[in-house]
């Protein structure tokens, strides 16, 4: 039985959303004939998509089609219900959303996140922009069947829906997940049935999805595909996969470029990060083991709720830089040997986390030396290169050793713009489960 039901207003939209889900390893079926559909027989199906061909019909007909399909296809066990809308807000958004809400016996609210970042569709300040142009100034405005005369999403819903509508903007997103959770619950309590979100990036969609899931509000998702994909990824384990996939990021570089990338990444999405007190690795074997144990325990105790966990050497901040001359005098080891201790300690942490069976299926490593240490610790024979994420950042999989097949993205510490770490991990997410 499917875990997700998506009702789309046309076949193209249904297939496009199904393709997004397939891209992240979910099995999606677009249904053309309900008379021949047996949901109980779809044992290997994660998501059912049904096109109602209702974009260009009257609001009343569109309402009836969505209502009837939803009533027909609702089943106990479906975790996510989604209304797929056009990426340029054409059609009967309000009446179809109303119909979906009305089809349930219990009260639900609609979470509307209408952006499609990869296609240049974003919502900021309540207004939809298409490649930077207000929606009402694009070709959508002169669509012969379903013209759009305003760029403000809330105005479209107020004109088409019988239910109270409210919006949460970029300032709400800036305040973080807990604020969004509280806002959703307050709006629901106030009788709002449709909540529209600003959203301009995948990170925004991740944040909104995390807040919706944490709020535990009974809802339907309304979007052109990417938001539903994000919620599905965070809520449902594909039937072809036995456990959720997680990514471990290991950052050993202390270059200022890396510092900027780490800070941008930590602000961009919900992850669990632990800073390694790298000097502890050099203060004797007992100290090294204790610091490794602290980091591993911290991550294992907290990783269940996160897709990405990271270990970052605290030397990215100048105040934590190690005086290697001191340890050279005390240990007789040169700086290269001391750096190897640090890098191999980080690699040992990575190994222990993968040994824990917590679902880590991908590794991002920043810094050539720490990447070498990880491969050595894993007894790997090498990395099969499968693609380039960005210049001097490669995607591949571990060859041989104890973790053959683990997907990796490796990047030099001095490589890339401030967004490079985020881009690399998002790329790895896509290959694993996005």
GROMACS .gro file of C-alpha atoms in nm:
model
  434
    1UNK     CA    1   0.000   0.000   0.000
    2UNK     CA    2   0.123   0.349  -0.082
    3UNK     CA    3   0.234   0.584   0.196
    4UNK     CA    4   0.165   0.900  -0.003
    5UNK     CA    5  -0.124   1.019  -0.220
    6UNK     CA    6  -0.075   1.313  -0.457
    7UNK     CA    7  -0.363   1.463  -0.654
    8UNK     CA    8  -0.245   1.675  -0.946
    9UNK     CA    9  -0.447   1.907  -1.169
   10UNK     CA   10  -0.294   1.763  -1.486
   11UNK     CA   11  -0.101   1.463  -1.611
   12UNK     CA   12   0.220   1.655  -1.682
   13UNK     CA   13   0.231   1.783  -1.325
   14UNK     CA   14   0.163   1.438  -1.183
   15UNK     CA   15   0.444   1.286  -1.385
   16UNK     CA   16   0.684   1.569  -1.300
   17UNK     CA   17   0.626   1.518  -0.928
   18UNK     CA   18   0.658   1.143  -0.970
   19UNK     CA   19   0.991   1.199  -1.143
   20UNK     CA   20   1.112   1.406  -0.845
   21UNK     CA   21   1.018   1.122  -0.612
   22UNK     CA   22   1.179   0.860  -0.834
   23UNK     CA   23   1.494   1.071  -0.829
   24UNK     CA   24   1.517   1.017  -0.453
   25UNK     CA   25   1.451   0.642  -0.482
   26UNK     CA   26   1.077   0.632  -0.419
   27UNK     CA   27   0.849   0.424  -0.637
   28UNK     CA   28   0.571   0.640  -0.780
   29UNK     CA   29   0.270   0.532  -0.991
   30UNK     CA   30   0.062   0.774  -1.194
   31UNK     CA   31  -0.290   0.632  -1.207
   32UNK     CA   32  -0.501   0.690  -1.517
   33UNK     CA   33  -0.795   0.459  -1.447
   34UNK     CA   34  -0.923   0.419  -1.091
   35UNK     CA   35  -1.148   0.133  -1.195
   36UNK     CA   36  -0.840  -0.081  -1.251
   37UNK     CA   37  -0.654   0.038  -0.940
   38UNK     CA   38  -0.617  -0.194  -0.643
   39UNK     CA   39  -0.428  -0.001  -0.375
   40UNK     CA   40  -0.384  -0.309  -0.159
   41UNK     CA   41  -0.202  -0.478  -0.446
   42UNK     CA   42   0.056  -0.201  -0.481
   43UNK     CA   43   0.295  -0.358  -0.233
   44UNK     CA   44   0.606  -0.200  -0.382
   45UNK     CA   45   0.458   0.146  -0.436
   46UNK     CA   46   0.554   0.443  -0.218
   47UNK     CA   47   0.344   0.717  -0.381
   48UNK     CA   48   0.024   0.717  -0.586
   49UNK     CA   49  -0.032   1.015  -0.817
   50UNK     CA   50  -0.367   1.091  -0.974
   51UNK     CA   51  -0.424   1.364  -1.237
   52UNK     CA   52  -0.775   1.515  -1.236
   53UNK     CA   53  -0.733   1.719  -1.557
   54UNK     CA   54  -0.899   2.008  -1.376
   55UNK     CA   55  -0.677   2.310  -1.439
   56UNK     CA   56  -0.884   2.456  -1.721
   57UNK     CA   57  -1.236   2.364  -1.605
   58UNK     CA   58  -1.475   2.565  -1.388
   59UNK     CA   59  -1.403   2.592  -1.013
   60UNK     CA   60  -1.714   2.384  -0.938
   61UNK     CA   61  -1.611   2.098  -1.165
   62UNK     CA   62  -1.254   2.111  -1.034
   63UNK     CA   63  -1.384   2.093  -0.677
   64UNK     CA   64  -1.597   1.788  -0.753
   65UNK     CA   65  -1.317   1.603  -0.930
   66UNK     CA   66  -1.066   1.653  -0.650
   67UNK     CA   67  -1.322   1.577  -0.378
   68UNK     CA   68  -1.436   1.254  -0.542
   69UNK     CA   69  -1.084   1.130  -0.617
   70UNK     CA   70  -0.969   1.205  -0.265
   71UNK     CA   71  -1.267   1.021  -0.116
   72UNK     CA   72  -1.201   0.725  -0.344
   73UNK     CA   73  -0.828   0.696  -0.281
   74UNK     CA   74  -0.805   0.777   0.091
   75UNK     CA   75  -0.691   0.477   0.289
   76UNK     CA   76  -0.577   0.405   0.641
   77UNK     CA   77  -0.199   0.402   0.647
   78UNK     CA   78  -0.141   0.683   0.400
   79UNK     CA   79   0.092   0.921   0.580
   80UNK     CA   80   0.112   1.215   0.340
   81UNK     CA   81  -0.157   1.378   0.131
   82UNK     CA   82  -0.051   1.633  -0.126
   83UNK     CA   83  -0.223   1.862  -0.376
   84UNK     CA   84   0.007   1.928  -0.670
   85UNK     CA   85  -0.048   2.275  -0.816
   86UNK     CA   86   0.095   2.449  -1.119
   87UNK     CA   87   0.436   2.610  -1.065
   88UNK     CA   88   0.302   2.939  -1.201
   89UNK     CA   89  -0.021   2.927  -0.995
   90UNK     CA   90  -0.252   2.873  -1.291
   91UNK     CA   91  -0.583   2.699  -1.247
   92UNK     CA   92  -0.823   2.634  -0.959
   93UNK     CA   93  -0.584   2.642  -0.666
   94UNK     CA   94  -0.839   2.757  -0.410
   95UNK     CA   95  -1.133   2.536  -0.500
   96UNK     CA   96  -0.913   2.227  -0.540
   97UNK     CA   97  -0.743   2.287  -0.206
   98UNK     CA   98  -1.085   2.339  -0.045
   99UNK     CA   99  -1.209   2.013  -0.198
  100UNK     CA  100  -0.914   1.818  -0.065
  101UNK     CA  101  -0.964   1.963   0.283
  102UNK     CA  102  -1.338   1.893   0.274
  103UNK     CA  103  -1.287   1.531   0.174
  104UNK     CA  104  -1.145   1.433   0.512
  105UNK     CA  105  -1.362   1.343   0.808
  106UNK     CA  106  -1.123   1.522   1.044
  107UNK     CA  107  -1.022   1.887   1.021
  108UNK     CA  108  -0.701   1.951   0.830
  109UNK     CA  109  -0.513   2.261   0.720
  110UNK     CA  110  -0.332   2.325   0.393
  111UNK     CA  111   0.041   2.398   0.401
  112UNK     CA  112   0.115   2.586   0.079
  113UNK     CA  113   0.482   2.614  -0.023
  114UNK     CA  114   0.457   2.708  -0.391
  115UNK     CA  115   0.821   2.755  -0.485
  116UNK     CA  116   1.020   2.545  -0.734
  117UNK     CA  117   1.377   2.673  -0.687
  118UNK     CA  118   1.534   2.465  -0.963
  119UNK     CA  119   1.288   2.614  -1.212
  120UNK     CA  120   1.335   2.973  -1.097
  121UNK     CA  121   0.996   2.992  -0.921
  122UNK     CA  122   1.028   3.152  -0.577
  123UNK     CA  123   0.799   3.334  -0.334
  124UNK     CA  124   0.935   3.630  -0.138
  125UNK     CA  125   0.729   3.886   0.051
  126UNK     CA  126   0.424   3.691  -0.058
  127UNK     CA  127   0.493   3.752  -0.427
  128UNK     CA  128   0.587   3.486  -0.678
  129UNK     CA  129   0.882   3.563  -0.904
  130UNK     CA  130   0.974   3.360  -1.211
  131UNK     CA  131   1.344   3.396  -1.284
  132UNK     CA  132   1.329   3.728  -1.102
  133UNK     CA  133   1.023   3.859  -1.287
  134UNK     CA  134   0.688   3.910  -1.107
  135UNK     CA  135   0.449   3.633  -1.209
  136UNK     CA  136   0.187   3.869  -1.354
  137UNK     CA  137   0.448   4.002  -1.598
  138UNK     CA  138   0.536   3.658  -1.738
  139UNK     CA  139   0.365   3.448  -2.003
  140UNK     CA  140   0.144   3.300  -1.730
  141UNK     CA  141  -0.046   3.631  -1.734
  142UNK     CA  142  -0.161   3.575  -2.090
  143UNK     CA  143  -0.230   3.202  -2.071
  144UNK     CA  144  -0.539   3.158  -2.294
  145UNK     CA  145  -0.718   2.917  -2.058
  146UNK     CA  146  -0.598   3.009  -1.708
  147UNK     CA  147  -0.441   3.357  -1.700
  148UNK     CA  148  -0.282   3.483  -1.380
  149UNK     CA  149  -0.340   3.851  -1.305
  150UNK     CA  150  -0.153   3.892  -0.977
  151UNK     CA  151   0.182   3.782  -0.836
  152UNK     CA  152   0.063   3.771  -0.475
  153UNK     CA  153  -0.010   3.413  -0.374
  154UNK     CA  154  -0.240   3.505  -0.087
  155UNK     CA  155  -0.458   3.718  -0.315
  156UNK     CA  156  -0.508   3.421  -0.547
  157UNK     CA  157  -0.617   3.201  -0.259
  158UNK     CA  158  -0.844   3.467  -0.108
  159UNK     CA  159  -1.017   3.504  -0.444
  160UNK     CA  160  -1.060   3.130  -0.500
  161UNK     CA  161  -1.099   2.971  -0.153
  162UNK     CA  162  -1.388   2.981   0.092
  163UNK     CA  163  -1.150   2.933   0.387
  164UNK     CA  164  -0.943   3.184   0.589
  165UNK     CA  165  -0.591   3.228   0.457
  166UNK     CA  166  -0.269   3.353   0.622
  167UNK     CA  167   0.096   3.383   0.520
  168UNK     CA  168   0.433   3.331   0.687
  169UNK     CA  169   0.715   3.530   0.527
  170UNK     CA  170   1.093   3.537   0.514
  171UNK     CA  171   1.112   3.708   0.851
  172UNK     CA  172   0.926   3.415   1.005
  173UNK     CA  173   1.167   3.172   0.841
  174UNK     CA  174   1.461   3.376   0.969
  175UNK     CA  175   1.339   3.325   1.325
  176UNK     CA  176   1.381   2.950   1.289
  177UNK     CA  177   1.194   2.625   1.327
  178UNK     CA  178   1.051   2.674   1.675
  179UNK     CA  179   0.897   3.005   1.574
  180UNK     CA  180   0.742   2.846   1.265
  181UNK     CA  181   0.602   2.557   1.470
  182UNK     CA  182   0.443   2.801   1.715
  183UNK     CA  183   0.306   3.012   1.429
  184UNK     CA  184   0.147   2.712   1.256
  185UNK     CA  185  -0.021   2.600   1.579
  186UNK     CA  186  -0.144   2.951   1.657
  187UNK     CA  187  -0.288   3.001   1.307
  188UNK     CA  188  -0.459   2.663   1.325
  189UNK     CA  189  -0.605   2.757   1.662
  190UNK     CA  190  -0.730   3.085   1.512
  191UNK     CA  191  -0.923   2.898   1.245
  192UNK     CA  192  -0.687   2.951   0.951
  193UNK     CA  193  -0.723   2.663   0.704
  194UNK     CA  194  -0.459   2.764   0.446
  195UNK     CA  195  -0.107   2.879   0.541
  196UNK     CA  196   0.111   3.013   0.259
  197UNK     CA  197   0.490   3.024   0.299
  198UNK     CA  198   0.759   3.237   0.145
  199UNK     CA  199   1.027   3.007   0.006
  200UNK     CA  200   1.318   3.069  -0.226
  201UNK     CA  201   1.550   2.770  -0.177
  202UNK     CA  202   1.564   2.402  -0.093
  203UNK     CA  203   1.691   2.503   0.251
  204UNK     CA  204   1.368   2.697   0.305
  205UNK     CA  205   1.167   2.391   0.208
  206UNK     CA  206   1.370   2.178   0.449
  207UNK     CA  207   1.303   2.424   0.729
  208UNK     CA  208   0.929   2.443   0.658
  209UNK     CA  209   0.905   2.064   0.632
  210UNK     CA  210   1.087   2.016   0.964
  211UNK     CA  211   0.850   2.262   1.131
  212UNK     CA  212   0.538   2.101   0.985
  213UNK     CA  213   0.652   1.756   1.093
  214UNK     CA  214   0.741   1.874   1.443
  215UNK     CA  215   0.408   2.057   1.482
  216UNK     CA  216   0.223   1.727   1.423
  217UNK     CA  217  -0.058   1.929   1.272
  218UNK     CA  218  -0.305   1.736   1.057
  219UNK     CA  219  -0.252   1.878   0.711
  220UNK     CA  220  -0.221   1.841   0.337
  221UNK     CA  221   0.078   1.966   0.138
  222UNK     CA  222   0.013   2.203  -0.152
  223UNK     CA  223   0.295   2.279  -0.393
  224UNK     CA  224   0.433   2.213  -0.743
  225UNK     CA  225   0.638   1.914  -0.624
  226UNK     CA  226   0.960   2.003  -0.439
  227UNK     CA  227   0.797   2.062  -0.100
  228UNK     CA  228   0.606   1.735  -0.115
  229UNK     CA  229   0.929   1.562  -0.216
  230UNK     CA  230   1.101   1.716   0.088
  231UNK     CA  231   0.828   1.606   0.331
  232UNK     CA  232   0.823   1.256   0.182
  233UNK     CA  233   1.200   1.229   0.214
  234UNK     CA  234   1.183   1.326   0.580
  235UNK     CA  235   0.881   1.112   0.669
  236UNK     CA  236   0.878   0.792   0.466
  237UNK     CA  237   1.138   0.521   0.417
  238UNK     CA  238   1.112   0.385   0.060
  239UNK     CA  239   0.989   0.028   0.045
  240UNK     CA  240   1.303  -0.062  -0.148
  241UNK     CA  241   1.520   0.068   0.137
  242UNK     CA  242   1.520  -0.084   0.485
  243UNK     CA  243   1.646   0.220   0.673
  244UNK     CA  244   1.675   0.594   0.631
  245UNK     CA  245   1.997   0.716   0.474
  246UNK     CA  246   2.210   0.967   0.660
  247UNK     CA  247   2.513   1.173   0.563
  248UNK     CA  248   2.820   1.225   0.777
  249UNK     CA  249   3.027   1.536   0.711
  250UNK     CA  250   3.388   1.535   0.832
  251UNK     CA  251   3.578   1.863   0.812
  252UNK     CA  252   3.948   1.861   0.886
  253UNK     CA  253   4.062   2.170   0.699
  254UNK     CA  254   4.139   2.486   0.899
  255UNK     CA  255   4.153   2.717   0.598
  256UNK     CA  256   3.950   3.040   0.632
  257UNK     CA  257   3.762   2.942   0.316
  258UNK     CA  258   3.642   2.632   0.498
  259UNK     CA  259   3.539   2.837   0.799
  260UNK     CA  260   3.309   3.049   0.585
  261UNK     CA  261   3.163   2.740   0.417
  262UNK     CA  262   3.100   2.563   0.749
  263UNK     CA  263   2.926   2.867   0.896
  264UNK     CA  264   2.708   2.910   0.587
  265UNK     CA  265   2.619   2.542   0.593
  266UNK     CA  266   2.533   2.533   0.964
  267UNK     CA  267   2.296   2.825   0.912
  268UNK     CA  268   2.137   2.683   0.600
  269UNK     CA  269   1.972   2.367   0.726
  270UNK     CA  270   1.890   2.151   1.024
  271UNK     CA  271   2.188   1.928   1.112
  272UNK     CA  272   2.357   1.796   1.423
  273UNK     CA  273   2.712   1.926   1.445
  274UNK     CA  274   2.986   1.849   1.696
  275UNK     CA  275   3.307   2.050   1.712
  276UNK     CA  276   3.606   1.826   1.780
  277UNK     CA  277   3.849   1.965   2.035
  278UNK     CA  278   4.144   1.874   1.818
  279UNK     CA  279   4.410   1.956   2.074
  280UNK     CA  280   4.273   1.671   2.285
  281UNK     CA  281   4.391   1.432   2.014
  282UNK     CA  282   4.752   1.537   2.082
  283UNK     CA  283   4.747   1.526   2.463
  284UNK     CA  284   4.817   1.156   2.495
  285UNK     CA  285   4.635   0.840   2.393
  286UNK     CA  286   4.389   0.847   2.682
  287UNK     CA  287   4.287   1.203   2.602
  288UNK     CA  288   4.252   1.114   2.233
  289UNK     CA  289   4.028   0.817   2.309
  290UNK     CA  290   3.811   1.020   2.544
  291UNK     CA  291   3.754   1.293   2.285
  292UNK     CA  292   3.669   1.035   2.019
  293UNK     CA  293   3.426   0.870   2.258
  294UNK     CA  294   3.265   1.204   2.345
  295UNK     CA  295   3.203   1.291   1.981
  296UNK     CA  296   3.076   0.947   1.881
  297UNK     CA  297   2.841   0.930   2.180
  298UNK     CA  298   2.708   1.281   2.114
  299UNK     CA  299   2.625   1.206   1.753
  300UNK     CA  300   2.474   0.864   1.820
  301UNK     CA  301   2.253   1.011   2.094
  302UNK     CA  302   2.124   1.285   1.865
  303UNK     CA  303   2.140   1.161   1.507
  304UNK     CA  304   1.797   0.999   1.489
  305UNK     CA  305   1.622   1.324   1.403
  306UNK     CA  306   1.873   1.446   1.144
  307UNK     CA  307   1.963   1.351   0.788
  308UNK     CA  308   2.305   1.512   0.821
  309UNK     CA  309   2.549   1.499   1.111
  310UNK     CA  310   2.888   1.665   1.105
  311UNK     CA  311   3.219   1.659   1.287
  312UNK     CA  312   3.422   1.976   1.244
  313UNK     CA  313   3.769   2.033   1.383
  314UNK     CA  314   3.757   2.337   1.611
  315UNK     CA  315   4.077   2.465   1.449
  316UNK     CA  316   3.864   2.643   1.189
  317UNK     CA  317   3.855   2.923   1.447
  318UNK     CA  318   4.189   3.101   1.512
  319UNK     CA  319   4.154   3.092   1.890
  320UNK     CA  320   4.160   2.712   1.877
  321UNK     CA  321   4.464   2.675   1.650
  322UNK     CA  322   4.724   2.439   1.792
  323UNK     CA  323   5.078   2.542   1.877
  324UNK     CA  324   5.253   2.260   1.694
  325UNK     CA  325   5.595   2.370   1.814
  326UNK     CA  326   5.488   2.295   2.171
  327UNK     CA  327   5.383   1.939   2.083
  328UNK     CA  328   5.689   1.888   1.866
  329UNK     CA  329   5.904   1.964   2.169
  330UNK     CA  330   5.696   1.743   2.398
  331UNK     CA  331   5.649   1.444   2.167
  332UNK     CA  332   5.940   1.461   1.924
  333UNK     CA  333   5.694   1.440   1.636
  334UNK     CA  334   5.701   1.692   1.353
  335UNK     CA  335   5.395   1.892   1.244
  336UNK     CA  336   5.312   1.648   0.965
  337UNK     CA  337   5.301   1.357   1.210
  338UNK     CA  338   5.087   1.559   1.452
  339UNK     CA  339   4.842   1.647   1.175
  340UNK     CA  340   4.816   1.279   1.087
  341UNK     CA  341   4.712   1.203   1.445
  342UNK     CA  342   4.432   1.457   1.417
  343UNK     CA  343   4.318   1.338   1.077
  344UNK     CA  344   4.325   0.973   1.172
  345UNK     CA  345   4.130   1.053   1.488
  346UNK     CA  346   3.860   1.215   1.274
  347UNK     CA  347   3.869   0.911   1.044
  348UNK     CA  348   3.830   0.680   1.344
  349UNK     CA  349   3.522   0.877   1.447
  350UNK     CA  350   3.380   0.830   1.097
  351UNK     CA  351   3.449   0.458   1.109
  352UNK     CA  352   3.284   0.413   1.449
  353UNK     CA  353   2.977   0.603   1.335
  354UNK     CA  354   2.942   0.388   1.025
  355UNK     CA  355   2.991   0.080   1.242
  356UNK     CA  356   2.696   0.190   1.456
  357UNK     CA  357   2.436   0.091   1.192
  358UNK     CA  358   2.260   0.426   1.226
  359UNK     CA  359   2.203   0.452   0.852
  360UNK     CA  360   2.504   0.658   0.741
  361UNK     CA  361   2.525   0.594   0.367
  362UNK     CA  362   2.723   0.893   0.248
  363UNK     CA  363   3.030   1.091   0.359
  364UNK     CA  364   3.131   1.446   0.281
  365UNK     CA  365   3.496   1.519   0.357
  366UNK     CA  366   3.666   1.857   0.342
  367UNK     CA  367   4.044   1.858   0.337
  368UNK     CA  368   4.261   1.624   0.133
  369UNK     CA  369   4.448   1.485   0.433
  370UNK     CA  370   4.134   1.386   0.621
  371UNK     CA  371   3.998   1.219   0.306
  372UNK     CA  372   4.317   1.013   0.277
  373UNK     CA  373   4.290   0.921   0.646
  374UNK     CA  374   3.929   0.808   0.602
  375UNK     CA  375   4.018   0.586   0.306
  376UNK     CA  376   4.308   0.434   0.497
  377UNK     CA  377   4.097   0.375   0.807
  378UNK     CA  378   3.828   0.211   0.595
  379UNK     CA  379   4.088  -0.015   0.431
  380UNK     CA  380   3.965   0.118   0.096
  381UNK     CA  381   4.158   0.057  -0.222
  382UNK     CA  382   4.040   0.388  -0.367
  383UNK     CA  383   3.744   0.593  -0.480
  384UNK     CA  384   3.556   0.530  -0.803
  385UNK     CA  385   3.486   0.874  -0.946
  386UNK     CA  386   3.128   0.918  -1.063
  387UNK     CA  387   3.097   1.289  -1.122
  388UNK     CA  388   3.198   1.645  -1.047
  389UNK     CA  389   2.993   1.849  -0.802
  390UNK     CA  390   3.182   2.171  -0.866
  391UNK     CA  391   3.543   2.244  -0.968
  392UNK     CA  392   3.779   2.044  -0.742
  393UNK     CA  393   3.492   1.873  -0.562
  394UNK     CA  394   3.432   1.515  -0.674
  395UNK     CA  395   3.155   1.262  -0.623
  396UNK     CA  396   3.222   0.889  -0.609
  397UNK     CA  397   3.204   0.572  -0.405
  398UNK     CA  398   3.447   0.382  -0.185
  399UNK     CA  399   3.619   0.089  -0.355
  400UNK     CA  400   3.708  -0.217  -0.154
  401UNK     CA  401   3.768  -0.239   0.217
  402UNK     CA  402   3.509  -0.246   0.494
  403UNK     CA  403   3.274   0.011   0.345
  404UNK     CA  404   3.276  -0.058  -0.027
  405UNK     CA  405   2.995   0.128  -0.201
  406UNK     CA  406   2.964   0.414   0.049
  407UNK     CA  407   2.902   0.733  -0.152
  408UNK     CA  408   3.139   1.022  -0.094
  409UNK     CA  409   3.190   1.382  -0.194
  410UNK     CA  410   3.543   1.508  -0.138
  411UNK     CA  411   3.650   1.871  -0.150
  412UNK     CA  412   3.972   2.055  -0.089
  413UNK     CA  413   3.976   2.298   0.202
  414UNK     CA  414   4.054   2.603  -0.013
  415UNK     CA  415   3.800   2.520  -0.283
  416UNK     CA  416   3.472   2.693  -0.359
  417UNK     CA  417   3.243   2.978  -0.275
  418UNK     CA  418   3.079   3.018   0.069
  419UNK     CA  419   2.796   2.793  -0.047
  420UNK     CA  420   3.027   2.508  -0.155
  421UNK     CA  421   2.977   2.280   0.145
  422UNK     CA  422   2.600   2.320   0.121
  423UNK     CA  423   2.607   2.251  -0.252
  424UNK     CA  424   2.821   1.940  -0.206
  425UNK     CA  425   2.601   1.793   0.065
  426UNK     CA  426   2.282   1.874  -0.126
  427UNK     CA  427   2.435   1.696  -0.425
  428UNK     CA  428   2.510   1.393  -0.209
  429UNK     CA  429   2.156   1.404  -0.070
  430UNK     CA  430   2.024   1.399  -0.424
  431UNK     CA  431   2.230   1.094  -0.513
  432UNK     CA  432   2.129   0.911  -0.196
  433UNK     CA  433   1.768   1.008  -0.137
  434UNK     CA  434   1.676   1.342  -0.292
   0.00000   0.00000   0.00000
